[in-house]
mmCIF file of C-alpha atoms in Angstrom:
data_model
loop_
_atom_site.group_PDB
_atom_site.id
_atom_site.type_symbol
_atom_site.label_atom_id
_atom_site.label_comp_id
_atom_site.label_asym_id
_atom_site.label_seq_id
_atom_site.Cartn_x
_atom_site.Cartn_y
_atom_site.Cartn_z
ATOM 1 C CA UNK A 1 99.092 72.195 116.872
ATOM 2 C CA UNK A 2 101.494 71.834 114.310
ATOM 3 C CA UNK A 3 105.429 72.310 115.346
ATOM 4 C CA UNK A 4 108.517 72.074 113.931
ATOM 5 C CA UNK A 5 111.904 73.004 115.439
ATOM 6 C CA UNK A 6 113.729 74.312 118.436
ATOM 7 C CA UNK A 7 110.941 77.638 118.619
ATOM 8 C CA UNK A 8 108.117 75.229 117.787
ATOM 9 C CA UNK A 9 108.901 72.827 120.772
ATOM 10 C CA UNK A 10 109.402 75.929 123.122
ATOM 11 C CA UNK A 11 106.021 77.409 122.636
ATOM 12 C CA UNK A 12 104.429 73.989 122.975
ATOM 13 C CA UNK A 13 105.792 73.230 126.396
ATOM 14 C CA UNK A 14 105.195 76.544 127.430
ATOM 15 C CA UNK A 15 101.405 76.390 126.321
ATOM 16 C CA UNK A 16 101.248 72.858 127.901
ATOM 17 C CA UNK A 17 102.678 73.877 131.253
ATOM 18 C CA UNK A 18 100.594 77.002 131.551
ATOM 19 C CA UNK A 19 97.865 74.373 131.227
ATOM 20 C CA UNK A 20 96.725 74.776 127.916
ATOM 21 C CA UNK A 21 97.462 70.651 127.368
ATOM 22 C CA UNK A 22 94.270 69.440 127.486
ATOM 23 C CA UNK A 23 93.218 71.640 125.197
ATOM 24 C CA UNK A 24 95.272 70.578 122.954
ATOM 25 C CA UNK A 25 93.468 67.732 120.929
ATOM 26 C CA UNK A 26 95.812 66.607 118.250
ATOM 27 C CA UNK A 27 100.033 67.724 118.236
ATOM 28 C CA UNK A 28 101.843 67.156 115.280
ATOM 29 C CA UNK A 29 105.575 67.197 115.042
ATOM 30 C CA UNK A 30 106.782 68.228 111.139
ATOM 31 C CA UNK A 31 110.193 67.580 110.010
ATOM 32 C CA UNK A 32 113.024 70.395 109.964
ATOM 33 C CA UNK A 33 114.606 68.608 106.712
ATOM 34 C CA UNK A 34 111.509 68.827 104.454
ATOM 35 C CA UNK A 35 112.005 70.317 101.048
ATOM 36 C CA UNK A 36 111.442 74.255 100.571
ATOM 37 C CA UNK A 37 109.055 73.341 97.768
ATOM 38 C CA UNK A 38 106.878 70.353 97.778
ATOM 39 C CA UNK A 39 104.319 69.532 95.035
ATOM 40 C CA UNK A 40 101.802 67.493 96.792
ATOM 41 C CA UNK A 41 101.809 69.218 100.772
ATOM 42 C CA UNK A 42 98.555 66.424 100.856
ATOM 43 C CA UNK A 43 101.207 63.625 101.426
ATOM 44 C CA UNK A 44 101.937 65.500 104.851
ATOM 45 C CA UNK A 45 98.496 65.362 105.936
ATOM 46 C CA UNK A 46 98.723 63.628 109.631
ATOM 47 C CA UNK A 47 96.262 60.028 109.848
ATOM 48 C CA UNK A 48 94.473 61.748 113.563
ATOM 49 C CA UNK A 49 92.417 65.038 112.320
ATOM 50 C CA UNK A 50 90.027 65.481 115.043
ATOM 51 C CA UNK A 51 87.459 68.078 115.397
ATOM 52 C CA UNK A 52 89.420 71.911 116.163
ATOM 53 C CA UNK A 53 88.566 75.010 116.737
ATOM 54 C CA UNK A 54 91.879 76.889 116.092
ATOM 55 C CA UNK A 55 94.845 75.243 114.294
ATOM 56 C CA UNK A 56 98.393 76.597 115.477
ATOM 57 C CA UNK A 57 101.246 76.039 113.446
ATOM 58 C CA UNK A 58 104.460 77.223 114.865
ATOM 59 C CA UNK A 59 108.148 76.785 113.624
ATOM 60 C CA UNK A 60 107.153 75.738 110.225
ATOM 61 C CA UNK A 61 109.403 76.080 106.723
ATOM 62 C CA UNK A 62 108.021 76.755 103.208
ATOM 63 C CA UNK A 63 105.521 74.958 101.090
ATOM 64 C CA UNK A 64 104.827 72.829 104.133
ATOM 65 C CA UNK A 65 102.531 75.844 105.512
ATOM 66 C CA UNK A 66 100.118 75.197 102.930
ATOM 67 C CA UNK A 67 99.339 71.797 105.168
ATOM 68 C CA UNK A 68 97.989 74.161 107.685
ATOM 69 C CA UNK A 69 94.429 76.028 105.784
ATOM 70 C CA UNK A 70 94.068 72.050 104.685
ATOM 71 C CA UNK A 71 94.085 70.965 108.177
ATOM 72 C CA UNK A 72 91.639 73.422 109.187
ATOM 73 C CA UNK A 73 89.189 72.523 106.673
ATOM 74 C CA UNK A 74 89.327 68.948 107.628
ATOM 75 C CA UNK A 75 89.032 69.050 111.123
ATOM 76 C CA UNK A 76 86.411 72.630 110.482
ATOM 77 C CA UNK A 77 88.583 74.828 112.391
ATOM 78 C CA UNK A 78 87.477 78.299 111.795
ATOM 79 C CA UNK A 79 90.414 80.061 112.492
ATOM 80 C CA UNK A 80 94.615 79.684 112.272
ATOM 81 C CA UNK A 81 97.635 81.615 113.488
ATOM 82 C CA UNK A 82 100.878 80.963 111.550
ATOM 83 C CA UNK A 83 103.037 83.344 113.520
ATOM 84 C CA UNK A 84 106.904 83.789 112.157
ATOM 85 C CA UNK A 85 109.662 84.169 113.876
ATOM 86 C CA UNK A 86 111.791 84.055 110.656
ATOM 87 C CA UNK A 87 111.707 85.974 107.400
ATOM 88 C CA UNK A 88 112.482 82.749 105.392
ATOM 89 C CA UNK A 89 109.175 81.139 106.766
ATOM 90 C CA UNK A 90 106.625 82.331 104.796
ATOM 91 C CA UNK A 91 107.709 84.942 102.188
ATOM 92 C CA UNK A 92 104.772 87.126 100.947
ATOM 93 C CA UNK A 93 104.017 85.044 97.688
ATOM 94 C CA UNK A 94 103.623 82.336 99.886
ATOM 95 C CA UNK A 95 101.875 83.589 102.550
ATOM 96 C CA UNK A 96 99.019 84.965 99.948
ATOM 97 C CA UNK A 97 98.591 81.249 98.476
ATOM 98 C CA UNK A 98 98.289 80.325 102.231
ATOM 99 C CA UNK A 99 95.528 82.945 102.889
ATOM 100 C CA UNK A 100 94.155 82.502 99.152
ATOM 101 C CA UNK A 101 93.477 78.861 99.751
ATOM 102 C CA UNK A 102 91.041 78.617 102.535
ATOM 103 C CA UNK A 103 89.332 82.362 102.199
ATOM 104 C CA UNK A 104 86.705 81.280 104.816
ATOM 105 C CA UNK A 105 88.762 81.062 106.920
ATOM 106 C CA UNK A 106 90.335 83.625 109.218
ATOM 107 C CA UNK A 107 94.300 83.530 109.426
ATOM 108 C CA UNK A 108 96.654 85.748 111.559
ATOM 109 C CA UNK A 109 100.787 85.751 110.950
ATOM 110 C CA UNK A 110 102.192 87.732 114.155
ATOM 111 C CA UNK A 111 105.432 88.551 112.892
ATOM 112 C CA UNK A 112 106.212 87.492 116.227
ATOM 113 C CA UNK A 113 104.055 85.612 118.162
ATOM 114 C CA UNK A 114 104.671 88.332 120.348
ATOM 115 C CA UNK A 115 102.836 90.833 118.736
ATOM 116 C CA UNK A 116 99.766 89.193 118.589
ATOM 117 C CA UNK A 117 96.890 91.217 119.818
ATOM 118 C CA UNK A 118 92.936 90.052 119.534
ATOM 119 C CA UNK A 119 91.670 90.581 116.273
ATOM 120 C CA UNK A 120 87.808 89.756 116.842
ATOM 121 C CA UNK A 121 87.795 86.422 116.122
ATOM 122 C CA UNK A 122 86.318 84.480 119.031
ATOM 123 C CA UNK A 123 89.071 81.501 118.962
ATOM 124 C CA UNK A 124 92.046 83.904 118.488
ATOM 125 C CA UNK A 125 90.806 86.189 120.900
ATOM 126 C CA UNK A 126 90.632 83.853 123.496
ATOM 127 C CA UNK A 127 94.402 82.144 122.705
ATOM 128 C CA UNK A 128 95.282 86.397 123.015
ATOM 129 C CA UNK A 129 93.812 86.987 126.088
ATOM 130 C CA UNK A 130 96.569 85.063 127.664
ATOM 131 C CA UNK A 131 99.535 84.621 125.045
ATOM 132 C CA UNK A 132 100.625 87.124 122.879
ATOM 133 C CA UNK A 133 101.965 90.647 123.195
ATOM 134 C CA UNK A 134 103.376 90.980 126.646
ATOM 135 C CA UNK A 135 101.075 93.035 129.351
ATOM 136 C CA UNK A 136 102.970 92.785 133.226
ATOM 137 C CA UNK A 137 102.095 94.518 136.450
ATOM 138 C CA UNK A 138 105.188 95.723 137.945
ATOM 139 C CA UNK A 139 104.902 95.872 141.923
ATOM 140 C CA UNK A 140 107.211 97.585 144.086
ATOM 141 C CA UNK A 141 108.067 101.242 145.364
ATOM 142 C CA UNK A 142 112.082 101.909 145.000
ATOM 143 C CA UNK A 143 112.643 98.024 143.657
ATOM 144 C CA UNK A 144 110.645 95.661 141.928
ATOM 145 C CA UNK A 145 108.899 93.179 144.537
ATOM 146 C CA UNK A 146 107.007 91.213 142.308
ATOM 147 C CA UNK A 147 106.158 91.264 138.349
ATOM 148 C CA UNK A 148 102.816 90.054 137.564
ATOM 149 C CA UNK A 149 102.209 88.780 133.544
ATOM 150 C CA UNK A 150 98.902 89.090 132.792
ATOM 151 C CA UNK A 151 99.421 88.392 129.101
ATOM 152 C CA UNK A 152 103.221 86.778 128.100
ATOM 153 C CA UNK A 153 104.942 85.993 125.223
ATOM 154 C CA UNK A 154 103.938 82.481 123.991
ATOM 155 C CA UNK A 155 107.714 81.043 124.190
ATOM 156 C CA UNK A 156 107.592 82.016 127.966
ATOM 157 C CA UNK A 157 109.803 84.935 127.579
ATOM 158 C CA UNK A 158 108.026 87.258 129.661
ATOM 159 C CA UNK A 159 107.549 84.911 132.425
ATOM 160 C CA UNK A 160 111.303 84.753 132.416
ATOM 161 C CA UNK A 161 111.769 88.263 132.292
ATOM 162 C CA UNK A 162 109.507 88.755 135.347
ATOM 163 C CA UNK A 163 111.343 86.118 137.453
ATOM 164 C CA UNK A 164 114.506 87.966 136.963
ATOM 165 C CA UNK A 165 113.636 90.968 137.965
ATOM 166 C CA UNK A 166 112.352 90.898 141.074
ATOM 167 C CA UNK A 167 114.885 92.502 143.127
ATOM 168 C CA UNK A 168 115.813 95.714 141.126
ATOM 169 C CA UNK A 169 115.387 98.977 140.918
ATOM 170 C CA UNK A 170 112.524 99.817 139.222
ATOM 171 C CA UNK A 171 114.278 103.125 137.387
ATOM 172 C CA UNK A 172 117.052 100.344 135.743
ATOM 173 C CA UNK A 173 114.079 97.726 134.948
ATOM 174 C CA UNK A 174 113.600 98.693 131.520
ATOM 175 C CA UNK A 175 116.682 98.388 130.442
ATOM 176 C CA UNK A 176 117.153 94.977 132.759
ATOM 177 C CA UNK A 177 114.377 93.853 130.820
ATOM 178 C CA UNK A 178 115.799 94.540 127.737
ATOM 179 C CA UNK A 179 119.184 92.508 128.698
ATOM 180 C CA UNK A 180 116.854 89.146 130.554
ATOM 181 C CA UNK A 181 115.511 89.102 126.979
ATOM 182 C CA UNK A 182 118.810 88.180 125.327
ATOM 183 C CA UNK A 183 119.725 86.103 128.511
ATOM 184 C CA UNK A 184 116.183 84.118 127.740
ATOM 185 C CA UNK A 185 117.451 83.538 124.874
ATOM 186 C CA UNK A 186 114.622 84.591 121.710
ATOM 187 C CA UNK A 187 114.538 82.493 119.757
ATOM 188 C CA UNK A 188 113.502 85.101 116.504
ATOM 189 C CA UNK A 189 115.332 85.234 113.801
ATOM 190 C CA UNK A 190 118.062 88.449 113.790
ATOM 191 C CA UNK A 191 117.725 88.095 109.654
ATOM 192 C CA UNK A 192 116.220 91.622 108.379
ATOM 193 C CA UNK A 193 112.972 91.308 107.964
ATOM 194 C CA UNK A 194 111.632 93.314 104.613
ATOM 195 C CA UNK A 195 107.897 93.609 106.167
ATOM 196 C CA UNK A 196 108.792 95.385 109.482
ATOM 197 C CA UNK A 197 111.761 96.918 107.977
ATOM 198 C CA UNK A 198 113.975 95.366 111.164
ATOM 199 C CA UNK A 199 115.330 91.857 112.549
ATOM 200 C CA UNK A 200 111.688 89.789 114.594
ATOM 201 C CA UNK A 201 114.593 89.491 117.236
ATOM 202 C CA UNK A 202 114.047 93.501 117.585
ATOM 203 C CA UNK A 203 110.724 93.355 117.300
ATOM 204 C CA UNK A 204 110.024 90.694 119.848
ATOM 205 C CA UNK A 205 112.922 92.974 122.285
ATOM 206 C CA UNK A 206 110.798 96.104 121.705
ATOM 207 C CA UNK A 207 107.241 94.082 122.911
ATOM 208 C CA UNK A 208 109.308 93.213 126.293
ATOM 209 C CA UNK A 209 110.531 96.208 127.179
ATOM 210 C CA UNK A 210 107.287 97.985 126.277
ATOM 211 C CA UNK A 211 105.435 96.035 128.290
ATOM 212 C CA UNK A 212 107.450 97.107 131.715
ATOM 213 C CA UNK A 213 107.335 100.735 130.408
ATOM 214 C CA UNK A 214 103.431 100.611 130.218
ATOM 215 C CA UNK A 215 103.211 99.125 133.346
ATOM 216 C CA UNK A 216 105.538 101.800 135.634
ATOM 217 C CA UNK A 217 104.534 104.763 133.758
ATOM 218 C CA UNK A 218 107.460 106.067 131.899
ATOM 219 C CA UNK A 219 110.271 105.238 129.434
ATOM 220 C CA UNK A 220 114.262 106.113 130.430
ATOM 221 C CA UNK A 221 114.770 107.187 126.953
ATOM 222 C CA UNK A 222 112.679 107.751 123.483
ATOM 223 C CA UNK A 223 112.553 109.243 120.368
ATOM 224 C CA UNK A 224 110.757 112.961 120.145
ATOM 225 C CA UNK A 225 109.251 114.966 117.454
ATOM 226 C CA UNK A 226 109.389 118.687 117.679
ATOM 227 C CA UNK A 227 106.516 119.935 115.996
ATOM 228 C CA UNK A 228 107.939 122.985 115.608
ATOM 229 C CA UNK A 229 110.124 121.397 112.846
ATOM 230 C CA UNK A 230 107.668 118.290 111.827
ATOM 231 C CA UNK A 231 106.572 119.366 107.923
ATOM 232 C CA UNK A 232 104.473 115.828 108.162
ATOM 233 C CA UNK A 233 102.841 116.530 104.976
ATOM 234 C CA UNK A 234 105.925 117.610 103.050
ATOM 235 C CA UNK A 235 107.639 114.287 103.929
ATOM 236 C CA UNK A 236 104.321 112.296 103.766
ATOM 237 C CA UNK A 237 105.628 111.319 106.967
ATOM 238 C CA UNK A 238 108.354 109.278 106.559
ATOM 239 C CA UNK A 239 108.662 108.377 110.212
ATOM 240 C CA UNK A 240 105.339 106.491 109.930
ATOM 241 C CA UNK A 241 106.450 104.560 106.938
ATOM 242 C CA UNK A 242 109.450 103.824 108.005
ATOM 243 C CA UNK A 243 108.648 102.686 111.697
ATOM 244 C CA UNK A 244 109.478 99.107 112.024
ATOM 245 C CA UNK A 245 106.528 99.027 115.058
ATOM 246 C CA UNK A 246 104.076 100.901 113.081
ATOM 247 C CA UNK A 247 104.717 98.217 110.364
ATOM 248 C CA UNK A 248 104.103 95.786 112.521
ATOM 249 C CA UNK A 249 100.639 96.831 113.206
ATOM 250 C CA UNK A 250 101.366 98.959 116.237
ATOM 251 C CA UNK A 251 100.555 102.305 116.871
ATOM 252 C CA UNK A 252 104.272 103.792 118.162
ATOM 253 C CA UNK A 253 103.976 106.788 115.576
ATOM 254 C CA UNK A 254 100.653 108.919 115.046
ATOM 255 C CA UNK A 255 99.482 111.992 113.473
ATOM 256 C CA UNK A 256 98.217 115.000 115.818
ATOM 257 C CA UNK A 257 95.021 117.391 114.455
ATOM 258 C CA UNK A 258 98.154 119.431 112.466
ATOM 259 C CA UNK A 259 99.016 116.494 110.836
ATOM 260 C CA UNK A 260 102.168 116.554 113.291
ATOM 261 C CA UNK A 261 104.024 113.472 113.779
ATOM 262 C CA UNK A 262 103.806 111.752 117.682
ATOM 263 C CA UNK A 263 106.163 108.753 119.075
ATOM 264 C CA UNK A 264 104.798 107.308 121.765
ATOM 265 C CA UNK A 265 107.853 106.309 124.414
ATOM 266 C CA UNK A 266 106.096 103.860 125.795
ATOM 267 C CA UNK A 267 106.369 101.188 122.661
ATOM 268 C CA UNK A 268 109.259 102.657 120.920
ATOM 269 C CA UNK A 269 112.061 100.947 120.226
ATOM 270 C CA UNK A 270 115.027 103.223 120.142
ATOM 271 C CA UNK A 271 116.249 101.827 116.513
ATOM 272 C CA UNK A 272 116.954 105.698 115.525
ATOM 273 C CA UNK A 273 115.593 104.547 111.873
ATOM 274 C CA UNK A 274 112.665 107.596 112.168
ATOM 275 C CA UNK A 275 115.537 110.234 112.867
ATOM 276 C CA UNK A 276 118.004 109.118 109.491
ATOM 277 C CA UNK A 277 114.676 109.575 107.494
ATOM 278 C CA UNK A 278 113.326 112.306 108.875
ATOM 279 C CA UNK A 279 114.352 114.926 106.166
ATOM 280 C CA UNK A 280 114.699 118.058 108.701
ATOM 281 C CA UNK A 281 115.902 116.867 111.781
ATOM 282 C CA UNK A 282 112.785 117.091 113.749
ATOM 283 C CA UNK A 283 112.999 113.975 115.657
ATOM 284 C CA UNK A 284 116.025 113.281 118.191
ATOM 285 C CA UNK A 285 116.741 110.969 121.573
ATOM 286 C CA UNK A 286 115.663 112.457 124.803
ATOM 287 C CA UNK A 287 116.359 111.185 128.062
ATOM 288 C CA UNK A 288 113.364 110.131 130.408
ATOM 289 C CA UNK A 289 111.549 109.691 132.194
ATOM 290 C CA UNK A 290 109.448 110.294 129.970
ATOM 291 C CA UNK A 291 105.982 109.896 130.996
ATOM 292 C CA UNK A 292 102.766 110.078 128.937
#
């Protein structure tokens, strides 16, 4: 593990007290104050490089990424997960010559961490059975009893989240869930992002909530397409390219058999951007539950 950082020390306790320490076999702390651009990122490279598997680099600013493919080739880690929780981390030229220089390699970037899902690599899929995009069991009949996480958010957010709730009604813990996110606090960055179209801070907000939506059934409010009114093809669906979920690899917006647009309520995130560019109207806010 490389860290750097308030968010970088976060996820490493977290990892560390959900027992993940031993696995652990080398931690590196990196500067904050290192320079955006750095000529020779081989001057960085830390004296104990033992053997890996997986190589996690968390936190880290600029050129300084480029340590992490060279760490993985020297300690013949097959696989690496630079997630970002801040647009300024990695911009896309330099995530490419990150990805360009160790092709053998295979590299994720959650953009959060809390989006990552398994991608079928064997060491990333193991990390994602456990950490990544929030997954809860929500116990209780008129008030939540107990909140189980069976996959959390690598900073620990969702174990937070679950805590907290215990204790309220189950038809207000959506939106409870939604407000123990910003009490946490995320960390992400509330910068807009140009990839996903929104601020990670969103993002990350949207994974929490979904994840208690999935889990009792129904969303209090979401965004609906009539298909009476969806001309899809006409727009060349607009929704779906403006979605910041979909373009974060998740699958909140879909096409039907007629090519009709579908939101599912259980991942959406309320940000309203399908329904300003949705040229006629056909999408609005209903009130739930909504159930699916």
């Amino acid at each position: 593990m490389l860290t750097s950082g308030n968010y970088g020390s976060r996820v490493v306790n977290y990892l560390a007290d959900q027992g993940l320490a031993q696995s652990i076999v080398a931690l590196e702390e990196i500067p904050e104050d290192l320079p955006e651009f750095i000529d020779e990122v081989e001057e960085y490279l830390p004296a104990h490089l033992p053997e890996s598997d997986l190589v996690l680099a968390v936190g880290l600013y600029g050129d300084i990424n480029l340590l992490v493919p060279l760490i993985a080739q020297k300690t013949g880690a097959q696989s690496v997960m630079i997630p970002i929780h801040d647009p300024a981390q990695l911009p896309p030229g330099l995530l490419r010559e990150v990805e360009e220089s160790a092709p053998d390699i295979k590299m994720v970037f959650p953009r959060p961490f809390c989006t990552l899902l398994p991608v079928g690599d064997p060491y990333i899929d193991e990390f994602a059975e456990r950490f990544g995009k929030p997954e809860v069991k929500v116990e209780g009949d008129d008030y939540v009893k107990k909140i189980i996480v069976l996959r959390g958010a690598p900073c620990g957010c969702t174990d937070y989240i679950a805590r907290e709730l215990e204790g309220f009604p189950l038809e207000e813990a959506e939106l409870e869930a939604g407000n123990k996110f910003h009490n946490y606090p995320c960390l992400a960055s509330m910068k807009d992002d140009t990839i996903s179209g929104d601020t990670l801070m969103h993002i990350a907000g949207y994974q929490a909530k979904e994840a208690i939506k999935r889990s009792l059934g129904y969303a209090i409010k979401s965004a609906v397409v009539d298909p009476e009114d969806c001309e899809g093809d006409d727009c060349e669906h607009a929704c779906l390219e403006h979605c910041p979920q979909v373009r974060s690899g998740i699958a909140t917006i879909t096409l039907d058999a007629d090519g009709k647009a579908v939101i599912d309520p259980a991942s959406c995130g309320l940000c309203e951007i399908c329904l300003q560019k949705c040229p006629y109207g056909a999408i609005e806010i209903e009130e739930g539950p909504i159930k699916w």
